[in-house]
């Protein structure tokens, strides 16, 4: 709501500020709020996850995908997560993902080879172009939360619910704001990151004069996790 993402100084209402106690470095701390808010809201508001469930994260090497997998694992879920790059599958495993999946467009078939009934919950971060496949990967009475459009596919032309949605699979969405992440929850996540119990990956830190390069890396999909720009 307020410009200033690349400003050296900015002024915002106190309602947009979350107090936190931590010794984390600024680059790591700065990477957390938006990423954790989106992941937290998608999992808890969009999917209402519960310990013991199975979760598919479609777009698992994005910053939100990495955070969502970490939060879900900390919450006691079994996590499937996708990447289009076979070389990144092991990175996902190192981040705690139980079942890394190379996304060749048929994720549902790969999920059901491991879990024939499908996953309890799925987080869609790629876009509407792969949403039907994500829905097919989800169990009856399971839920898919549409949160991201990494592919820049936003809408569903000629949406016909009965033909589009598998029987008994729910589709919801999440597009919340900072107030969806309670202060207590954010502090807890920050503490877990500091203790090494919540693996959130910062891929690279850029200086202000490297912003152009940061955008090129982001647009080329050249990062696993978060890119950070420091003022100094």
PDB file of C-alpha atoms in Angstrom:
ATOM      1  CA  UNK A   1       0.000   0.000   0.000  1.00  0.00           C
ATOM      2  CA  UNK A   2       2.975   2.323   0.444  1.00  0.00           C
ATOM      3  CA  UNK A   3       5.825   2.959  -1.984  1.00  0.00           C
ATOM      4  CA  UNK A   4       9.365   2.723  -0.713  1.00  0.00           C
ATOM      5  CA  UNK A   5      10.596  -0.807  -1.318  1.00  0.00           C
ATOM      6  CA  UNK A   6      13.875   0.507  -2.710  1.00  0.00           C
ATOM      7  CA  UNK A   7      14.017   3.677  -0.601  1.00  0.00           C
ATOM      8  CA  UNK A   8      16.781   4.375   1.893  1.00  0.00           C
ATOM      9  CA  UNK A   9      14.152   5.789   4.262  1.00  0.00           C
ATOM     10  CA  UNK A  10      10.368   5.447   4.313  1.00  0.00           C
ATOM     11  CA  UNK A  11       7.510   6.369   6.633  1.00  0.00           C
ATOM     12  CA  UNK A  12       4.602   3.995   7.245  1.00  0.00           C
ATOM     13  CA  UNK A  13       1.708   3.824   9.742  1.00  0.00           C
ATOM     14  CA  UNK A  14       2.462   2.050  12.993  1.00  0.00           C
ATOM     15  CA  UNK A  15      -0.174  -0.530  12.014  1.00  0.00           C
ATOM     16  CA  UNK A  16       2.218  -1.711   9.281  1.00  0.00           C
ATOM     17  CA  UNK A  17       5.079  -2.318  11.732  1.00  0.00           C
ATOM     18  CA  UNK A  18       5.607  -5.613  13.560  1.00  0.00           C
ATOM     19  CA  UNK A  19       7.886  -5.537  16.628  1.00  0.00           C
ATOM     20  CA  UNK A  20      10.336  -8.405  16.919  1.00  0.00           C
ATOM     21  CA  UNK A  21      13.169  -9.448  19.242  1.00  0.00           C
ATOM     22  CA  UNK A  22      16.061 -11.128  17.469  1.00  0.00           C
ATOM     23  CA  UNK A  23      19.782 -11.230  16.806  1.00  0.00           C
ATOM     24  CA  UNK A  24      19.307 -12.337  13.189  1.00  0.00           C
ATOM     25  CA  UNK A  25      21.241 -10.305  10.621  1.00  0.00           C
ATOM     26  CA  UNK A  26      19.239  -7.707   8.684  1.00  0.00           C
ATOM     27  CA  UNK A  27      19.398  -9.582   5.382  1.00  0.00           C
ATOM     28  CA  UNK A  28      17.831 -12.695   6.891  1.00  0.00           C
ATOM     29  CA  UNK A  29      15.298 -10.771   8.976  1.00  0.00           C
ATOM     30  CA  UNK A  30      14.312  -8.612   6.010  1.00  0.00           C
ATOM     31  CA  UNK A  31      13.598 -11.719   3.938  1.00  0.00           C
ATOM     32  CA  UNK A  32      11.066 -13.097   6.397  1.00  0.00           C
ATOM     33  CA  UNK A  33       7.922 -10.930   6.832  1.00  0.00           C
ATOM     34  CA  UNK A  34       6.215 -11.061   3.424  1.00  0.00           C
ATOM     35  CA  UNK A  35       7.393 -14.599   2.742  1.00  0.00           C
ATOM     36  CA  UNK A  36       6.215 -15.934   6.107  1.00  0.00           C
ATOM     37  CA  UNK A  37       2.962 -13.964   6.021  1.00  0.00           C
ATOM     38  CA  UNK A  38       2.036 -15.412   2.626  1.00  0.00           C
ATOM     39  CA  UNK A  39       3.053 -18.941   3.564  1.00  0.00           C
ATOM     40  CA  UNK A  40       1.397 -18.768   6.998  1.00  0.00           C
ATOM     41  CA  UNK A  41      -1.844 -17.343   5.595  1.00  0.00           C
ATOM     42  CA  UNK A  42      -1.992 -19.857   2.761  1.00  0.00           C
ATOM     43  CA  UNK A  43      -1.455 -22.813   5.076  1.00  0.00           C
ATOM     44  CA  UNK A  44      -3.617 -21.747   8.001  1.00  0.00           C
ATOM     45  CA  UNK A  45      -6.305 -19.524   6.446  1.00  0.00           C
ATOM     46  CA  UNK A  46      -6.422 -21.075   2.986  1.00  0.00           C
ATOM     47  CA  UNK A  47      -5.829 -24.734   3.831  1.00  0.00           C
ATOM     48  CA  UNK A  48      -6.421 -25.029   7.604  1.00  0.00           C
ATOM     49  CA  UNK A  49      -3.581 -27.560   7.840  1.00  0.00           C
ATOM     50  CA  UNK A  50      -3.449 -30.106  10.649  1.00  0.00           C
ATOM     51  CA  UNK A  51      -0.599 -32.293  11.940  1.00  0.00           C
ATOM     52  CA  UNK A  52      -0.441 -35.643  10.186  1.00  0.00           C
ATOM     53  CA  UNK A  53      -1.745 -34.379   6.850  1.00  0.00           C
ATOM     54  CA  UNK A  54       0.000 -34.491   3.482  1.00  0.00           C
ATOM     55  CA  UNK A  55       0.736 -31.286   1.560  1.00  0.00           C
ATOM     56  CA  UNK A  56       1.773 -30.600  -2.037  1.00  0.00           C
ATOM     57  CA  UNK A  57       3.591 -27.318  -2.723  1.00  0.00           C
ATOM     58  CA  UNK A  58       3.461 -26.516  -6.441  1.00  0.00           C
ATOM     59  CA  UNK A  59       6.313 -24.052  -7.061  1.00  0.00           C
ATOM     60  CA  UNK A  60       8.456 -25.340  -4.248  1.00  0.00           C
ATOM     61  CA  UNK A  61      11.710 -23.506  -4.996  1.00  0.00           C
ATOM     62  CA  UNK A  62      10.106 -20.062  -4.817  1.00  0.00           C
ATOM     63  CA  UNK A  63      10.645 -18.147  -1.583  1.00  0.00           C
ATOM     64  CA  UNK A  64       7.043 -18.733  -0.480  1.00  0.00           C
ATOM     65  CA  UNK A  65       7.285 -22.385  -1.500  1.00  0.00           C
ATOM     66  CA  UNK A  66      10.411 -22.903   0.594  1.00  0.00           C
ATOM     67  CA  UNK A  67       8.815 -21.142   3.584  1.00  0.00           C
ATOM     68  CA  UNK A  68       5.553 -23.070   3.223  1.00  0.00           C
ATOM     69  CA  UNK A  69       7.340 -26.409   3.184  1.00  0.00           C
ATOM     70  CA  UNK A  70       9.371 -25.450   6.250  1.00  0.00           C
ATOM     71  CA  UNK A  71       6.295 -24.273   8.185  1.00  0.00           C
ATOM     72  CA  UNK A  72       4.335 -27.379   7.207  1.00  0.00           C
ATOM     73  CA  UNK A  73       7.145 -29.702   8.319  1.00  0.00           C
ATOM     74  CA  UNK A  74       7.422 -27.838  11.627  1.00  0.00           C
ATOM     75  CA  UNK A  75       3.658 -28.296  11.995  1.00  0.00           C
ATOM     76  CA  UNK A  76       3.896 -32.074  11.532  1.00  0.00           C
ATOM     77  CA  UNK A  77       2.888 -32.553   7.884  1.00  0.00           C
ATOM     78  CA  UNK A  78       4.401 -34.775   5.192  1.00  0.00           C
ATOM     79  CA  UNK A  79       5.444 -32.499   2.319  1.00  0.00           C
ATOM     80  CA  UNK A  80       5.589 -33.032  -1.445  1.00  0.00           C
ATOM     81  CA  UNK A  81       7.201 -30.120  -3.309  1.00  0.00           C
ATOM     82  CA  UNK A  82       7.881 -29.454  -6.988  1.00  0.00           C
ATOM     83  CA  UNK A  83      10.669 -28.011  -9.079  1.00  0.00           C
ATOM     84  CA  UNK A  84      11.082 -27.864 -12.852  1.00  0.00           C
ATOM     85  CA  UNK A  85      14.851 -28.299 -12.510  1.00  0.00           C
ATOM     86  CA  UNK A  86      15.975 -31.873 -11.715  1.00  0.00           C
ATOM     87  CA  UNK A  87      19.166 -30.506 -10.146  1.00  0.00           C
ATOM     88  CA  UNK A  88      17.098 -28.698  -7.511  1.00  0.00           C
ATOM     89  CA  UNK A  89      15.301 -31.781  -6.263  1.00  0.00           C
ATOM     90  CA  UNK A  90      18.133 -32.519  -3.851  1.00  0.00           C
ATOM     91  CA  UNK A  91      18.039 -28.899  -2.631  1.00  0.00           C
ATOM     92  CA  UNK A  92      14.387 -29.402  -1.690  1.00  0.00           C
ATOM     93  CA  UNK A  93      15.291 -32.606   0.144  1.00  0.00           C
ATOM     94  CA  UNK A  94      18.033 -30.756   2.045  1.00  0.00           C
ATOM     95  CA  UNK A  95      15.406 -28.187   3.077  1.00  0.00           C
ATOM     96  CA  UNK A  96      13.331 -30.948   4.669  1.00  0.00           C
ATOM     97  CA  UNK A  97      10.894 -31.849   1.868  1.00  0.00           C
ATOM     98  CA  UNK A  98       9.863 -35.506   2.131  1.00  0.00           C
ATOM     99  CA  UNK A  99       9.060 -36.038  -1.558  1.00  0.00           C
ATOM    100  CA  UNK A 100      10.717 -33.679  -4.087  1.00  0.00           C
ATOM    101  CA  UNK A 101       8.994 -33.963  -7.474  1.00  0.00           C
ATOM    102  CA  UNK A 102      10.349 -32.798 -10.823  1.00  0.00           C
ATOM    103  CA  UNK A 103       7.472 -30.943 -12.477  1.00  0.00           C
ATOM    104  CA  UNK A 104       7.105 -32.210 -16.036  1.00  0.00           C
ATOM    105  CA  UNK A 105       3.452 -31.186 -16.209  1.00  0.00           C
ATOM    106  CA  UNK A 106       2.156 -34.454 -14.768  1.00  0.00           C
ATOM    107  CA  UNK A 107       2.637 -33.887 -11.055  1.00  0.00           C
ATOM    108  CA  UNK A 108      -0.662 -35.555 -10.178  1.00  0.00           C
ATOM    109  CA  UNK A 109       0.478 -38.888 -11.624  1.00  0.00           C
ATOM    110  CA  UNK A 110       3.772 -38.699  -9.726  1.00  0.00           C
ATOM    111  CA  UNK A 111       2.035 -37.818  -6.458  1.00  0.00           C
ATOM    112  CA  UNK A 112      -0.413 -40.697  -6.804  1.00  0.00           C
ATOM    113  CA  UNK A 113       2.385 -43.166  -7.506  1.00  0.00           C
ATOM    114  CA  UNK A 114       3.576 -42.391  -3.972  1.00  0.00           C
ATOM    115  CA  UNK A 115       0.201 -41.650  -2.394  1.00  0.00           C
ATOM    116  CA  UNK A 116      -2.578 -43.293  -4.451  1.00  0.00           C
ATOM    117  CA  UNK A 117      -5.413 -41.446  -2.712  1.00  0.00           C
ATOM    118  CA  UNK A 118      -3.803 -38.024  -3.305  1.00  0.00           C
ATOM    119  CA  UNK A 119      -2.688 -35.317  -0.868  1.00  0.00           C
ATOM    120  CA  UNK A 120      -4.887 -33.747   1.795  1.00  0.00           C
ATOM    121  CA  UNK A 121      -3.887 -30.205   0.837  1.00  0.00           C
ATOM    122  CA  UNK A 122      -2.122 -28.458  -2.037  1.00  0.00           C
ATOM    123  CA  UNK A 123      -0.659 -24.968  -2.330  1.00  0.00           C
ATOM    124  CA  UNK A 124      -0.717 -23.614  -5.896  1.00  0.00           C
ATOM    125  CA  UNK A 125       2.017 -21.045  -6.507  1.00  0.00           C
ATOM    126  CA  UNK A 126       2.581 -21.545 -10.261  1.00  0.00           C
ATOM    127  CA  UNK A 127      -0.697 -20.432 -11.833  1.00  0.00           C
ATOM    128  CA  UNK A 128      -3.901 -21.413 -13.549  1.00  0.00           C
ATOM    129  CA  UNK A 129      -2.040 -23.202 -16.340  1.00  0.00           C
ATOM    130  CA  UNK A 130      -1.142 -26.065 -13.962  1.00  0.00           C
ATOM    131  CA  UNK A 131      -4.059 -25.761 -11.543  1.00  0.00           C
ATOM    132  CA  UNK A 132      -6.087 -28.645 -13.100  1.00  0.00           C
ATOM    133  CA  UNK A 133      -3.141 -30.996 -12.573  1.00  0.00           C
ATOM    134  CA  UNK A 134      -2.756 -29.815  -8.976  1.00  0.00           C
ATOM    135  CA  UNK A 135      -6.465 -30.445  -8.379  1.00  0.00           C
ATOM    136  CA  UNK A 136      -6.060 -33.982  -9.739  1.00  0.00           C
ATOM    137  CA  UNK A 137      -3.247 -34.575  -7.241  1.00  0.00           C
ATOM    138  CA  UNK A 138      -5.608 -33.812  -4.340  1.00  0.00           C
ATOM    139  CA  UNK A 139      -7.697 -36.348  -2.449  1.00  0.00           C
ATOM    140  CA  UNK A 140     -11.464 -36.339  -2.164  1.00  0.00           C
ATOM    141  CA  UNK A 141     -12.393 -33.789   0.528  1.00  0.00           C
ATOM    142  CA  UNK A 142      -8.922 -32.292   0.134  1.00  0.00           C
ATOM    143  CA  UNK A 143      -8.328 -28.587  -0.518  1.00  0.00           C
ATOM    144  CA  UNK A 144      -6.245 -26.626  -3.030  1.00  0.00           C
ATOM    145  CA  UNK A 145      -5.295 -23.047  -2.139  1.00  0.00           C
ATOM    146  CA  UNK A 146      -4.501 -20.768  -5.084  1.00  0.00           C
ATOM    147  CA  UNK A 147      -1.974 -18.193  -3.901  1.00  0.00           C
ATOM    148  CA  UNK A 148       0.659 -17.548  -6.580  1.00  0.00           C
ATOM    149  CA  UNK A 149       1.026 -16.890 -10.297  1.00  0.00           C
ATOM    150  CA  UNK A 150       4.716 -17.525 -10.977  1.00  0.00           C
ATOM    151  CA  UNK A 151       3.823 -18.451 -14.562  1.00  0.00           C
ATOM    152  CA  UNK A 152       1.840 -15.181 -14.949  1.00  0.00           C
ATOM    153  CA  UNK A 153      -1.320 -17.153 -15.676  1.00  0.00           C
ATOM    154  CA  UNK A 154      -4.001 -15.494 -13.539  1.00  0.00           C
ATOM    155  CA  UNK A 155      -7.446 -16.392 -14.868  1.00  0.00           C
ATOM    156  CA  UNK A 156      -9.490 -19.423 -15.973  1.00  0.00           C
ATOM    157  CA  UNK A 157     -11.277 -18.791 -19.288  1.00  0.00           C
ATOM    158  CA  UNK A 158     -14.820 -20.161 -19.544  1.00  0.00           C
ATOM    159  CA  UNK A 159     -14.715 -21.613 -16.036  1.00  0.00           C
ATOM    160  CA  UNK A 160     -17.218 -24.478 -15.720  1.00  0.00           C
ATOM    161  CA  UNK A 161     -16.981 -25.743 -12.126  1.00  0.00           C
ATOM    162  CA  UNK A 162     -18.448 -29.219 -12.654  1.00  0.00           C
ATOM    163  CA  UNK A 163     -16.092 -29.942 -15.523  1.00  0.00           C
ATOM    164  CA  UNK A 164     -13.092 -28.236 -13.943  1.00  0.00           C
ATOM    165  CA  UNK A 165     -13.127 -29.443 -10.337  1.00  0.00           C
ATOM    166  CA  UNK A 166     -12.646 -33.141  -9.509  1.00  0.00           C
ATOM    167  CA  UNK A 167     -15.480 -34.593  -7.454  1.00  0.00           C
ATOM    168  CA  UNK A 168     -15.196 -33.613  -3.812  1.00  0.00           C
ATOM    169  CA  UNK A 169     -12.015 -31.506  -4.173  1.00  0.00           C
ATOM    170  CA  UNK A 170     -12.258 -27.986  -2.743  1.00  0.00           C
ATOM    171  CA  UNK A 171     -10.666 -24.909  -4.308  1.00  0.00           C
ATOM    172  CA  UNK A 172      -9.935 -21.805  -2.239  1.00  0.00           C
ATOM    173  CA  UNK A 173      -7.536 -18.857  -2.493  1.00  0.00           C
ATOM    174  CA  UNK A 174      -5.379 -16.629  -0.335  1.00  0.00           C
ATOM    175  CA  UNK A 175      -4.312 -13.037  -0.934  1.00  0.00           C
ATOM    176  CA  UNK A 176      -4.030 -11.575   2.544  1.00  0.00           C
ATOM    177  CA  UNK A 177      -2.064  -8.845   4.261  1.00  0.00           C
ATOM    178  CA  UNK A 178       0.291  -8.270   7.170  1.00  0.00           C
ATOM    179  CA  UNK A 179      -2.510  -8.369   9.747  1.00  0.00           C
ATOM    180  CA  UNK A 180      -2.994 -12.061   8.896  1.00  0.00           C
ATOM    181  CA  UNK A 181       0.338 -12.866  10.571  1.00  0.00           C
ATOM    182  CA  UNK A 182      -0.063 -12.324  14.334  1.00  0.00           C
ATOM    183  CA  UNK A 183       2.863 -10.776  16.182  1.00  0.00           C
ATOM    184  CA  UNK A 184       3.191 -13.910  18.335  1.00  0.00           C
ATOM    185  CA  UNK A 185       3.344 -16.177  15.275  1.00  0.00           C
ATOM    186  CA  UNK A 186       5.969 -14.021  13.555  1.00  0.00           C
ATOM    187  CA  UNK A 187       8.122 -13.939  16.704  1.00  0.00           C
ATOM    188  CA  UNK A 188       7.866 -17.714  16.975  1.00  0.00           C
ATOM    189  CA  UNK A 189       8.932 -18.178  13.356  1.00  0.00           C
ATOM    190  CA  UNK A 190      11.841 -15.753  13.780  1.00  0.00           C
ATOM    191  CA  UNK A 191      12.992 -17.667  16.867  1.00  0.00           C
ATOM    192  CA  UNK A 192      12.770 -20.977  14.999  1.00  0.00           C
ATOM    193  CA  UNK A 193      14.828 -19.540  12.127  1.00  0.00           C
ATOM    194  CA  UNK A 194      17.453 -18.279  14.574  1.00  0.00           C
ATOM    195  CA  UNK A 195      17.602 -21.707  16.230  1.00  0.00           C
ATOM    196  CA  UNK A 196      18.048 -23.426  12.861  1.00  0.00           C
ATOM    197  CA  UNK A 197      14.746 -25.268  13.291  1.00  0.00           C
ATOM    198  CA  UNK A 198      12.938 -23.528  10.435  1.00  0.00           C
ATOM    199  CA  UNK A 199      15.086 -23.682   7.286  1.00  0.00           C
ATOM    200  CA  UNK A 200      14.321 -20.550   5.276  1.00  0.00           C
ATOM    201  CA  UNK A 201      16.753 -20.070   2.418  1.00  0.00           C
ATOM    202  CA  UNK A 202      18.247 -16.684   1.438  1.00  0.00           C
ATOM    203  CA  UNK A 203      19.740 -17.362  -1.975  1.00  0.00           C
ATOM    204  CA  UNK A 204      21.662 -14.116  -2.474  1.00  0.00           C
ATOM    205  CA  UNK A 205      22.068 -10.620  -1.021  1.00  0.00           C
ATOM    206  CA  UNK A 206      22.445  -7.674  -3.439  1.00  0.00           C
ATOM    207  CA  UNK A 207      23.645  -4.121  -2.915  1.00  0.00           C
ATOM    208  CA  UNK A 208      21.381  -1.232  -3.961  1.00  0.00           C
ATOM    209  CA  UNK A 209      23.290  -0.691  -7.206  1.00  0.00           C
ATOM    210  CA  UNK A 210      22.713  -4.355  -8.112  1.00  0.00           C
ATOM    211  CA  UNK A 211      18.903  -4.105  -8.193  1.00  0.00           C
ATOM    212  CA  UNK A 212      18.832  -4.645 -11.949  1.00  0.00           C
ATOM    213  CA  UNK A 213      20.771  -7.879 -11.577  1.00  0.00           C
ATOM    214  CA  UNK A 214      18.472  -8.952  -8.731  1.00  0.00           C
ATOM    215  CA  UNK A 215      15.452  -8.579 -11.011  1.00  0.00           C
ATOM    216  CA  UNK A 216      17.174 -10.488 -13.804  1.00  0.00           C
ATOM    217  CA  UNK A 217      17.927 -13.396 -11.468  1.00  0.00           C
ATOM    218  CA  UNK A 218      14.330 -13.358 -10.197  1.00  0.00           C
ATOM    219  CA  UNK A 219      12.777 -13.219 -13.672  1.00  0.00           C
ATOM    220  CA  UNK A 220      15.059 -15.987 -14.948  1.00  0.00           C
ATOM    221  CA  UNK A 221      14.074 -18.240 -12.038  1.00  0.00           C
ATOM    222  CA  UNK A 222      17.707 -18.429 -11.003  1.00  0.00           C
ATOM    223  CA  UNK A 223      17.143 -18.628  -7.248  1.00  0.00           C
ATOM    224  CA  UNK A 224      15.932 -21.161  -4.725  1.00  0.00           C
ATOM    225  CA  UNK A 225      14.422 -19.136  -1.927  1.00  0.00           C
ATOM    226  CA  UNK A 226      14.667 -15.414  -1.246  1.00  0.00           C
ATOM    227  CA  UNK A 227      16.612 -12.628  -2.933  1.00  0.00           C
ATOM    228  CA  UNK A 228      17.444  -9.678  -0.672  1.00  0.00           C
ATOM    229  CA  UNK A 229      18.561  -6.112  -1.478  1.00  0.00           C
ATOM    230  CA  UNK A 230      20.404  -4.231   1.259  1.00  0.00           C
ATOM    231  CA  UNK A 231      20.545  -0.446   1.477  1.00  0.00           C
ATOM    232  CA  UNK A 232      24.169  -0.541   2.627  1.00  0.00           C
TER     233      UNK A 232
END
